[in-house]
Coordinates of C-alpha atoms in Angstrom, one line a residue:
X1 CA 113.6 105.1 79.8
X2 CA 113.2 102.6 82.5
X3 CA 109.5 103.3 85.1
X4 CA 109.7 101.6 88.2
X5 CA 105.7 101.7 88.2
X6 CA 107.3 101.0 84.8
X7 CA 111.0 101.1 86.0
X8 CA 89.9 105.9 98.1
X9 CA 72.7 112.7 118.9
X10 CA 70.4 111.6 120.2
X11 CA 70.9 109.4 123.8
X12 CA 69.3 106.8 125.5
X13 CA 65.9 108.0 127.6
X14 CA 66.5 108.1 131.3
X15 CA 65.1 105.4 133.4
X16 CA 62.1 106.7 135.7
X17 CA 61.9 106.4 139.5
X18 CA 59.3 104.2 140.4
X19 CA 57.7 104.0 144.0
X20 CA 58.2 100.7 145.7
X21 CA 54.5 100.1 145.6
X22 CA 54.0 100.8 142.1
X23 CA 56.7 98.7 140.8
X24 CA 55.7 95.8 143.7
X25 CA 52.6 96.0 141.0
X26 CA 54.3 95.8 137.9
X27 CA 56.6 93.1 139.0
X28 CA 53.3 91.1 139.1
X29 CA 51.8 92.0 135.7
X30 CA 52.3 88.7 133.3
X31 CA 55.3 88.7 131.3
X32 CA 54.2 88.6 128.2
X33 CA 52.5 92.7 128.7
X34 CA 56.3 93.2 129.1
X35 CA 57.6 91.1 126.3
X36 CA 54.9 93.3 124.2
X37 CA 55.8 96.6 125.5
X38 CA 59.7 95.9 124.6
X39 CA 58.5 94.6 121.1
X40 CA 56.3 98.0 120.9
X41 CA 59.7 100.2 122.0
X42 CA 62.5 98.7 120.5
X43 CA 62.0 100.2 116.7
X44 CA 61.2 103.8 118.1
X45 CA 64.4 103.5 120.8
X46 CA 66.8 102.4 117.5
X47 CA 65.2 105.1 115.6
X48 CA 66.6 107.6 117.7
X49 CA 69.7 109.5 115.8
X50 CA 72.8 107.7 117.8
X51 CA 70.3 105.9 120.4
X52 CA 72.0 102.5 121.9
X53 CA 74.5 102.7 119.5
X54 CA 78.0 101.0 120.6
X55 CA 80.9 101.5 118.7
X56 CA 84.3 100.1 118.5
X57 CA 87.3 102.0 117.0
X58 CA 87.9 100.8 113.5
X59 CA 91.0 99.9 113.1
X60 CA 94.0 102.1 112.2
X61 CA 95.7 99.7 109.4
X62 CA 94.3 97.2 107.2
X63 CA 97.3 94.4 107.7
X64 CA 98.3 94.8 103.7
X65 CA 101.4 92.2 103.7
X66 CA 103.3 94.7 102.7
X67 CA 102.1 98.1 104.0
X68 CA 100.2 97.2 107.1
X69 CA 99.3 100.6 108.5
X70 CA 98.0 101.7 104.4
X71 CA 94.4 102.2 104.9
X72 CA 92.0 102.2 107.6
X73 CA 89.1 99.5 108.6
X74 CA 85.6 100.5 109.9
X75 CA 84.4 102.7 107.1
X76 CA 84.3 102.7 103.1
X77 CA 85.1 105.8 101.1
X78 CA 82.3 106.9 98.2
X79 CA 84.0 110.4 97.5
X80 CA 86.4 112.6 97.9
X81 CA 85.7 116.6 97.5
X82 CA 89.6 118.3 97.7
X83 CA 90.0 122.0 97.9
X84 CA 93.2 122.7 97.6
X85 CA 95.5 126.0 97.1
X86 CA 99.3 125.9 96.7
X87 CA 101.7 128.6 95.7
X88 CA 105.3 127.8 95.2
X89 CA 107.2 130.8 95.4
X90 CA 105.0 131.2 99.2
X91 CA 107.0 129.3 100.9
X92 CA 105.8 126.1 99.7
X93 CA 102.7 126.1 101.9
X94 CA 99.9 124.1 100.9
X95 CA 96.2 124.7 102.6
X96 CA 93.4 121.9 102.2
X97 CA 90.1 121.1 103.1
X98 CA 89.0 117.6 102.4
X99 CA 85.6 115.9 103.0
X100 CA 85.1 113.0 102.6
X101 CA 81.9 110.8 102.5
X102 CA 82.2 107.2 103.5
X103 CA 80.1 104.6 104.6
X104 CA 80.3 103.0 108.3
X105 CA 81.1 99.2 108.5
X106 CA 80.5 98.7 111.8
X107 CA 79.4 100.6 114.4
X108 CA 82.0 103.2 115.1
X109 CA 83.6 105.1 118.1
X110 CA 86.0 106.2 116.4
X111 CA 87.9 105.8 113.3
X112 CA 91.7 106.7 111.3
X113 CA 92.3 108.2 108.5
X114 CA 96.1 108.3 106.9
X115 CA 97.9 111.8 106.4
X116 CA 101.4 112.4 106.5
X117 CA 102.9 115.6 107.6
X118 CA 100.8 118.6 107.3
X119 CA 99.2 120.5 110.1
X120 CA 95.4 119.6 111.0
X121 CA 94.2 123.0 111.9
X122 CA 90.2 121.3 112.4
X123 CA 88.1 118.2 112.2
X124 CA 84.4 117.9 112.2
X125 CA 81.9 115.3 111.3
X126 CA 78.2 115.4 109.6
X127 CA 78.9 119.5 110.8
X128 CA 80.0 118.8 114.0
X129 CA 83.4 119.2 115.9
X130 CA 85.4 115.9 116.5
X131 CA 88.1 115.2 119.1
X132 CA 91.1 114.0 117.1
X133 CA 94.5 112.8 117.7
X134 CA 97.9 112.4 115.8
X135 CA 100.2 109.4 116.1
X136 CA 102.4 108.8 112.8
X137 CA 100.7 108.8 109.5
X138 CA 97.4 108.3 111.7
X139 CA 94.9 111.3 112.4
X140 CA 92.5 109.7 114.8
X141 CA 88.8 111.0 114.6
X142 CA 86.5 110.9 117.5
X143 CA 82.6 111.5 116.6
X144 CA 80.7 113.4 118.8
X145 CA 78.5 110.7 118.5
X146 CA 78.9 107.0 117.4
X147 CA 78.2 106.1 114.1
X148 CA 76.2 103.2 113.2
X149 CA 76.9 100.6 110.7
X150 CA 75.8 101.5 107.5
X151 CA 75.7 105.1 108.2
X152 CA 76.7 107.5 105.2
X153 CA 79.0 109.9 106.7
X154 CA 81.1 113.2 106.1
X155 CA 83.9 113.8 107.7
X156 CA 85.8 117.3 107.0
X157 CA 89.6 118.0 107.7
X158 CA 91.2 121.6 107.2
X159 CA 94.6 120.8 107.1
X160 CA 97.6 123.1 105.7
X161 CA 101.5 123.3 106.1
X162 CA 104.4 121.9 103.7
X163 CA 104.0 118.4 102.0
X164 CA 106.5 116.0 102.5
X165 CA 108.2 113.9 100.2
X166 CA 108.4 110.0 100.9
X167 CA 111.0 107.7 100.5
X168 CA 109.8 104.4 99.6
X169 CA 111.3 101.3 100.9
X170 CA 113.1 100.5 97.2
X171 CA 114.0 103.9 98.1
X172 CA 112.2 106.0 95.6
X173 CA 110.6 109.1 96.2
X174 CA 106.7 110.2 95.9
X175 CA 104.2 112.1 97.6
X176 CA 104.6 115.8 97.0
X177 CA 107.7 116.5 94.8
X178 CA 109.1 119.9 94.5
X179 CA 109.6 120.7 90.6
X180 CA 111.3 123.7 88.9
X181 CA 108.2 125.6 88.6
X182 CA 105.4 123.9 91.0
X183 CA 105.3 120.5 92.3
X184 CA 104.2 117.0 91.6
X185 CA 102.0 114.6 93.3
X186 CA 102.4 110.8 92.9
X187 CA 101.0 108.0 95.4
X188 CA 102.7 104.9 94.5
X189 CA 102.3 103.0 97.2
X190 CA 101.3 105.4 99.7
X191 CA 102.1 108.6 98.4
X192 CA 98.9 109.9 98.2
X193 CA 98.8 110.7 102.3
X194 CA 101.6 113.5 101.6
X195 CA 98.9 115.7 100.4
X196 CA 95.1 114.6 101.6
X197 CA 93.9 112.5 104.3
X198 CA 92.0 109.4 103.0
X199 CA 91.9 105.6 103.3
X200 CA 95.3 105.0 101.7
X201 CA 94.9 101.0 100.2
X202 CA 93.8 100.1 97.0
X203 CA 91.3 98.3 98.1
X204 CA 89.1 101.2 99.2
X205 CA 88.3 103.3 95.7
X206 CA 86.0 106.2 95.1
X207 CA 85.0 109.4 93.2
X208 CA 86.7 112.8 93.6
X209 CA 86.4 116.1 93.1
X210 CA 89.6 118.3 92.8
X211 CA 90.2 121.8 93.4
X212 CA 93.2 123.5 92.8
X213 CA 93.7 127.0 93.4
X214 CA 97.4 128.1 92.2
X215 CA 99.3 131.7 90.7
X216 CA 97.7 132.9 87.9
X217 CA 100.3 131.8 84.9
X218 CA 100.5 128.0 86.9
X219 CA 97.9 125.3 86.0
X220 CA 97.3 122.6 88.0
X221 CA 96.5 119.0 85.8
X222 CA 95.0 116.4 88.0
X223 CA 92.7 113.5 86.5
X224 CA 89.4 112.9 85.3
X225 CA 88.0 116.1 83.6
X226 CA 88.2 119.8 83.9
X227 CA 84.8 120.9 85.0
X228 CA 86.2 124.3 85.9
X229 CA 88.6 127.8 85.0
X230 CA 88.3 130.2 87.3
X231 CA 90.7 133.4 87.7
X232 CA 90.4 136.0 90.0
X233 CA 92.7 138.5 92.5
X234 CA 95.7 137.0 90.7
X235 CA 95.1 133.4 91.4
X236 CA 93.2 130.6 89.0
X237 CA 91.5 127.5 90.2
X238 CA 91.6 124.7 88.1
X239 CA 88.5 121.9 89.1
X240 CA 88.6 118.1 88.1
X241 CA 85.9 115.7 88.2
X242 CA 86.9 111.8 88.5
X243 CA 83.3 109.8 88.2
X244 CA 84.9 106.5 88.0
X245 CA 86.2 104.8 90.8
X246 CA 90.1 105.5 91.4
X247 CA 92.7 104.7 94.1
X248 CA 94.0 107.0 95.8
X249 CA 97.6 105.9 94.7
X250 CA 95.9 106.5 91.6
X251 CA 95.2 110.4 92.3
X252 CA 97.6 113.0 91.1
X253 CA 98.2 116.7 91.0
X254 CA 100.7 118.3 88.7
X255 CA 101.4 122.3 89.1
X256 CA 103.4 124.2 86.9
X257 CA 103.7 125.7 83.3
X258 CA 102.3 123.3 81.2
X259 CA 102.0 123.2 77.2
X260 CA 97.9 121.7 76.8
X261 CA 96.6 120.2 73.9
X262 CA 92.9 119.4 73.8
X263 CA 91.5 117.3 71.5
X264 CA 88.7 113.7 70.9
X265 CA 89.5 110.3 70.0
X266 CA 87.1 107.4 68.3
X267 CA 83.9 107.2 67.2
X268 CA 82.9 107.8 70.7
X269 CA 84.8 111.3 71.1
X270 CA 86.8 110.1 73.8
X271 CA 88.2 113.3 75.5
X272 CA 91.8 113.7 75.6
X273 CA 93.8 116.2 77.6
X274 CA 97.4 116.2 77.3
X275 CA 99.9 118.6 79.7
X276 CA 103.6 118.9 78.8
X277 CA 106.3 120.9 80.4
X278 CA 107.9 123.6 77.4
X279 CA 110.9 121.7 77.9
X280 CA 109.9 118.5 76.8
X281 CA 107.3 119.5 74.0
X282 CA 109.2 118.9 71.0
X283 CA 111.0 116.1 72.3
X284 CA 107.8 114.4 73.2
X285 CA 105.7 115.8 70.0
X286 CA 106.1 112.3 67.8
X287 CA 105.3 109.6 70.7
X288 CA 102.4 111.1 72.1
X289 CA 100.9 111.7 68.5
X290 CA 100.9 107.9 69.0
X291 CA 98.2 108.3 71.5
X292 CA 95.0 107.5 69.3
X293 CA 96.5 104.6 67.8
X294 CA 97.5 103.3 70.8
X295 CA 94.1 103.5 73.1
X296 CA 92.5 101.8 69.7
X297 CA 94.6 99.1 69.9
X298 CA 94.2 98.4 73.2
X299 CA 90.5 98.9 73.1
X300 CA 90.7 95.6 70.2
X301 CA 93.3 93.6 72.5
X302 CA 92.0 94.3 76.2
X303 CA 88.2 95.4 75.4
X304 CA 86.4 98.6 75.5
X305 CA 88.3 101.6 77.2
X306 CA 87.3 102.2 80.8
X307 CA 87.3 105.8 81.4
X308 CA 85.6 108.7 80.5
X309 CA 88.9 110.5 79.2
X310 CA 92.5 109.8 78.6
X311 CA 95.8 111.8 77.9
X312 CA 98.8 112.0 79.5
X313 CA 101.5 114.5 82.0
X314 CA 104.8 115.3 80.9
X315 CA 107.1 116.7 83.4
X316 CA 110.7 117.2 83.3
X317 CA 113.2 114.3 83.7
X318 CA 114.5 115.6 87.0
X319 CA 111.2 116.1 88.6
X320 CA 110.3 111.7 88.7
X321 CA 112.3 109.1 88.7
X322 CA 109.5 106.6 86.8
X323 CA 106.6 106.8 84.7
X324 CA 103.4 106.4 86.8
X325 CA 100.0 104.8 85.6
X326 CA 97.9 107.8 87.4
X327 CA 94.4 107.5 86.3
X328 CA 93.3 109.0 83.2
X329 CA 96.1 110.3 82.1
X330 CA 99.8 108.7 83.5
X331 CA 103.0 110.8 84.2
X332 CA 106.0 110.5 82.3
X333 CA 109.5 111.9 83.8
X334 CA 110.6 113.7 80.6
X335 CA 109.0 112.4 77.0
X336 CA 108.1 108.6 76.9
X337 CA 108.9 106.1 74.2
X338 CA 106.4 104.3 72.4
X339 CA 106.7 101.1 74.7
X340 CA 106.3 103.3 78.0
X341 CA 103.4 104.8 76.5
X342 CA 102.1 101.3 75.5
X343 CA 102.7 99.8 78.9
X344 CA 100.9 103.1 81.0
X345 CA 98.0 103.2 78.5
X346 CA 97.6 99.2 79.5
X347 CA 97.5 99.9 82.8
X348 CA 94.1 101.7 82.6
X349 CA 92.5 98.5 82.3
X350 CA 95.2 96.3 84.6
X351 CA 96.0 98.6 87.9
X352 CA 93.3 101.2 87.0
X353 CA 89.6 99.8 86.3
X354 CA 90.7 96.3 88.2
X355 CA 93.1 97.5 90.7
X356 CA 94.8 94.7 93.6
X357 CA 93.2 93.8 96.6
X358 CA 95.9 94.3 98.1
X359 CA 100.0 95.5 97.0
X360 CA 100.5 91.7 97.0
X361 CA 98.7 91.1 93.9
X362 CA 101.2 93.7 91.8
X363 CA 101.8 91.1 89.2
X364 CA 98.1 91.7 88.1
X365 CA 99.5 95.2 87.2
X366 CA 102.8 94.8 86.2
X367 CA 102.7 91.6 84.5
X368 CA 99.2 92.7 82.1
X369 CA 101.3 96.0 81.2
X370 CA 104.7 94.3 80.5
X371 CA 102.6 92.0 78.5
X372 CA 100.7 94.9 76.4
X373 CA 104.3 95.7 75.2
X374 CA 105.3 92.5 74.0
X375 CA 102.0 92.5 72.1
X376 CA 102.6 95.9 70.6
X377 CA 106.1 94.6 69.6
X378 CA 104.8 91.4 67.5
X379 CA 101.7 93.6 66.3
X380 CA 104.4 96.2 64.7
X381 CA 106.9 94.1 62.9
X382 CA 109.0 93.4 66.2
X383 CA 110.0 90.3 67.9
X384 CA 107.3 88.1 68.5
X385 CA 105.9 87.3 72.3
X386 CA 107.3 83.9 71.9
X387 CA 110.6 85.3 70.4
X388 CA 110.0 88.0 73.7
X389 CA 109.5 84.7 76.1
X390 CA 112.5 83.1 75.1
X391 CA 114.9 86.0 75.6
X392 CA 113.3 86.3 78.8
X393 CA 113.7 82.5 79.5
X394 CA 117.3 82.1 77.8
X395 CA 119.2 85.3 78.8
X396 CA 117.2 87.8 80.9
X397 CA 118.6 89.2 83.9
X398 CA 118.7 86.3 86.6
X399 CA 116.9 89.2 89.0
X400 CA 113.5 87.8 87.2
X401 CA 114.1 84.4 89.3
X402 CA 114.8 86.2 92.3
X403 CA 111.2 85.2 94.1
X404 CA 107.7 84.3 92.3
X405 CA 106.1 86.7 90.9
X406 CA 102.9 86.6 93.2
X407 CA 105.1 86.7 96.4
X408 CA 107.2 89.3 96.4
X409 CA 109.6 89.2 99.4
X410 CA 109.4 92.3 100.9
X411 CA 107.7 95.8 100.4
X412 CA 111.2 96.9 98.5
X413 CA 110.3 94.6 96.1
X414 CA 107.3 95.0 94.6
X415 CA 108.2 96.6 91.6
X416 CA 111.2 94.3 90.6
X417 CA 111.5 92.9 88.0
X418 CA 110.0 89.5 88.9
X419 CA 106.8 91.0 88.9
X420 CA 107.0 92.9 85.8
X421 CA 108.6 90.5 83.5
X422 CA 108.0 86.8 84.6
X423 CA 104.6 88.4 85.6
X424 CA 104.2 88.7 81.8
X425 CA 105.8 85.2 81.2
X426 CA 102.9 83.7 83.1
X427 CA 100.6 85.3 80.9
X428 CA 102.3 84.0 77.8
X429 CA 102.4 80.4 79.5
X430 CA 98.5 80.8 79.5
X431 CA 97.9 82.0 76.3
X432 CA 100.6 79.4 75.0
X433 CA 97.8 76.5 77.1
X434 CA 95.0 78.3 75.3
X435 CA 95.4 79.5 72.4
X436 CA 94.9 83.2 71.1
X437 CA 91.3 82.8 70.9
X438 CA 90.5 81.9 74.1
X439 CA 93.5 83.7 75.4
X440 CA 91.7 86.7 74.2
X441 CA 88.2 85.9 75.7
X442 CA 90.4 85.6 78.9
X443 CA 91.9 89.1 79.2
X444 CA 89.2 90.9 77.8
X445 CA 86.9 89.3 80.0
X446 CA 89.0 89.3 82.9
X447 CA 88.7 93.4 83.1
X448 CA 85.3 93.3 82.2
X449 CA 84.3 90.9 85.3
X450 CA 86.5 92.9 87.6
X451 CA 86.0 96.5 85.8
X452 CA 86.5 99.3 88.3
X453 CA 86.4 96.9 90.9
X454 CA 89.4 94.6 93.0
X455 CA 90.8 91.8 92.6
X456 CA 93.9 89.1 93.7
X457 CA 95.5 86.5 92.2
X458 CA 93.5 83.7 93.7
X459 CA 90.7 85.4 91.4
X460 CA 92.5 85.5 88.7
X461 CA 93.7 81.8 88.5
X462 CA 90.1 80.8 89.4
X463 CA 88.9 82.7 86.4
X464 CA 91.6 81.7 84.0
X465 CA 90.1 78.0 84.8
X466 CA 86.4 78.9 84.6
X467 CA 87.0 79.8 80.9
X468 CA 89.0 77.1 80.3
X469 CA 88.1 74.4 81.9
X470 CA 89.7 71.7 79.5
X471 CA 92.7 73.2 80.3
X472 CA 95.4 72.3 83.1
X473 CA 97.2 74.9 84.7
X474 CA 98.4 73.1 87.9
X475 CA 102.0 73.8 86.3
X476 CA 102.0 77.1 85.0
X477 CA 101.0 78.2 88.9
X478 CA 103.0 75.9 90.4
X479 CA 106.4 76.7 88.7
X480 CA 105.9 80.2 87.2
X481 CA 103.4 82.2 89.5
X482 CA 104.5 80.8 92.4
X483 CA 107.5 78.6 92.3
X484 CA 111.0 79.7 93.9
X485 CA 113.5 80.1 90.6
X486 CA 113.8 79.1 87.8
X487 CA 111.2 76.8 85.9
X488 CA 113.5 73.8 84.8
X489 CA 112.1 74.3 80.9
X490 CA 110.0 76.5 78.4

């Protein structure tokens, strides 16, 4: 199976009227009594909730080279609470009511937030009403009053109406996709926008809570863990809890009928909760018994696992048209093979815990997960990564020279196969400079420094050189990360 993914008050006090006479007086008072009185009122006047604040509108993309309207400046998000209901047989309708709390980077006038489609039916902030305003993918939120920078916030949208689903520019579809029997939410790139407003980029990540209510006899699977099983007038809601930092092209939702298995893994009882459509269950049954070995050997070749669970969706083949890497547990259209299972598992540490700056930095994704698979194959009695790297090299599709794979050349091609596979033969040219041990110190460490953080590629050379700084890499970035074509030898 080929994945394309494999394929986050008060105002001013008025100014008294002075007689002529009195302020002829204070005109000739000394100017340090003035100087003192300012000092004296200047902490009590900025004390004031809102008082002599000034803000600017943050702005309404954050210039990703690829997706410049993705995300919004001015503000930072800490958490997302979603309360969601959907039923499919009703028409399709879903309702919402999202708040969000965020942190103010400046002081704002007004700031953006990124939702596709759906109707905003109200939008308040810390409790009270905002003006808003819709222009594309942008809901525009006007405070009642400015907030200042470094203000915790909460901003509150009740939206509702029928999500959309987006065509990508590589022409793949995400968002909210329609399934036999529910629907299913991915956000790779920008997905996520189709069915909550947020801060669309991946370089704004935060906590969520998750609540879905849904048809009793549906479940709703999203990530992180199920706090929460609640049934009542027909209808059950289903709550998740994601503590870690995540995405939001990270966040997912998958409604329908779902065969669960429950169950701990390692000496540390990692949870593991694993949904998969009737359909696909026996199909699936012998690769996803895999799943223990697998997040052990990752947890010896890329360090200590970074969540608090793991597991996995398995939908139908129809309903996706690639695995995605969703946190906690990853999608699969249909059941996975060992290799897809290997290469979404990886990307819990590479795309997951250190996620891009910015959609630019892919490779950092891609390249680590297309890299866990070659491992997997020399590790169980497959080619080797060398034997991998020369195939590659030798007789690969000439698509993997098509542009570097740090610089892809356009937003359709961010998942080609530059990225994915000579992504991965830059990481084999390192560990080939290395050596395995230091090699392993290197991507280990590398999501331990960045671990549910971001990061780019001009971090990641930076840190391949800290840890070896004997070693010259001048090449391997010249001619394989960055260099047009292909490198004239191995």
């Amino acid at each position: 199976m080929v994945s394309r993914r494999h394929r986050i008050t008060g105002v001013p006090r008025p100014v008294p009227v002075v007689p002529a006479a009195r302020r002829a007086r204070v005109a000739r008072r000394a100017p340090a009594v003035l100087c003192a009185l300012a000092a004296l009122l200047a902490p009590a006047l900025a004390a004031c909730s809102g008082g002599g604040v000034h803000g600017t509108p943050g702005g309404s993309g954050l210039r990703d080279p690829y997706f410049p309207k993705a995300g919004n400046g001015g503000y930072d998000v800490g958490h997302y609470d979603l309360k969601l209901a959907y039923d499919p047989a009703g028409g399709h309708r879903l309702t919402g009511t999202a708040t969000i709390t965020a942190r103010a980077t400046q002081n704002l006038s007004a700031f953006d937030l990124d939702l596709e489609g759906l109707h905003v039916d109200e939008v308040t902030v810390e409790g009270s009403r905002a003006r808003w305003n819709r222009t594309g993918q942008e809901l525009t939120v006007r405070p009642r009053d400015d907030l200042r920078a470094r203000e915790t916030f909460r901003v509150t949208v009740r939206y509702s109406g029928s999500p959309v689903t987006i065509t990508d520019p590589d022409e793949s579809e995400e968002g909210w996709l329609r399934t036999a029997d529910g629907a299913l939410a991915l956000g790779e790139p920008i997905g996520s926008m189709a069915w909550f407003p947020g801060n669309n980029h991946p370089s704004d990540k935060a906590s969520y809570d998750i609540a879905v209510t849904v048809p009793k006899g549906l479940q709703a699977v999203s990530n992180g863990e199920l706090t929460g099983e609640t049934s009542s007038a027909g209808r059950t809601t289903y709550t998740w809890h994601t503590a870690e930092p995540m995405a939001t092209y990270l966040a997912t939702l998958a409604i329908g009928h779902y065969d669960i298995s429950r169950y701990t893994i390692g000496g540390k009882h990692l949870p593991v909760y694993v949904a998969v459509d009737p359909t696909e269950a026996n199909a699936s049954r012998e690769v996803l018994a895999k799943l223990p070995e697998i997040i052990e050997w990752e947890e010896t070749n890329f360090g200590p696992y970074p969540f608090s669970s793991t597991g996995a969706v398995v939908d139908r083949p129809d309903d996706a048209g690639y695995a995605l890497e969703t946190q906690n547990r990853p999608v699969f259209p249909g059941a996975p093979d060992t290799g897809t299972l290997v290469h979404e598992l990886a990307h819990q540490w590479y795309g997951d815990s250190v996620t891009p700056k910015s959609w630019r930095d892919m490779w950092l994704n891609e390249g680590f997960a297309t890299y866990a698979e070659w491992l997997w194959d020399e590790d169980h009695g497959g080619d080797t990564c060398q034997e991998t790297f020369e195939s590659r090299y030798e007789d690969g599709d000439k698509d993997i020279w098509a542009f570097p794979p740090a610089e892809p050349s356009d937003a359709a091609h961010i998942s080609d196969s530059p990225v994915y596979e000579r992504g991965a033969m830059v990481l084999h040219k390192i560990r080939q400079t290395v050596g395995d041990d230091t090699f392993y110190d290197i991507i280990q460490g590398w999501a331990a420094a960045h671990r549910h953080g971001n990061a780019d590629s001009d971090d990641f050379t930076a840190y391949v050189e800290k840890k070896a700084p004997d070693k010259d890499f001048e090449e391997i970035w010249k001619d394989w990360l960055y260099g047009e074509g292909r490198p004239d030898h191995l």
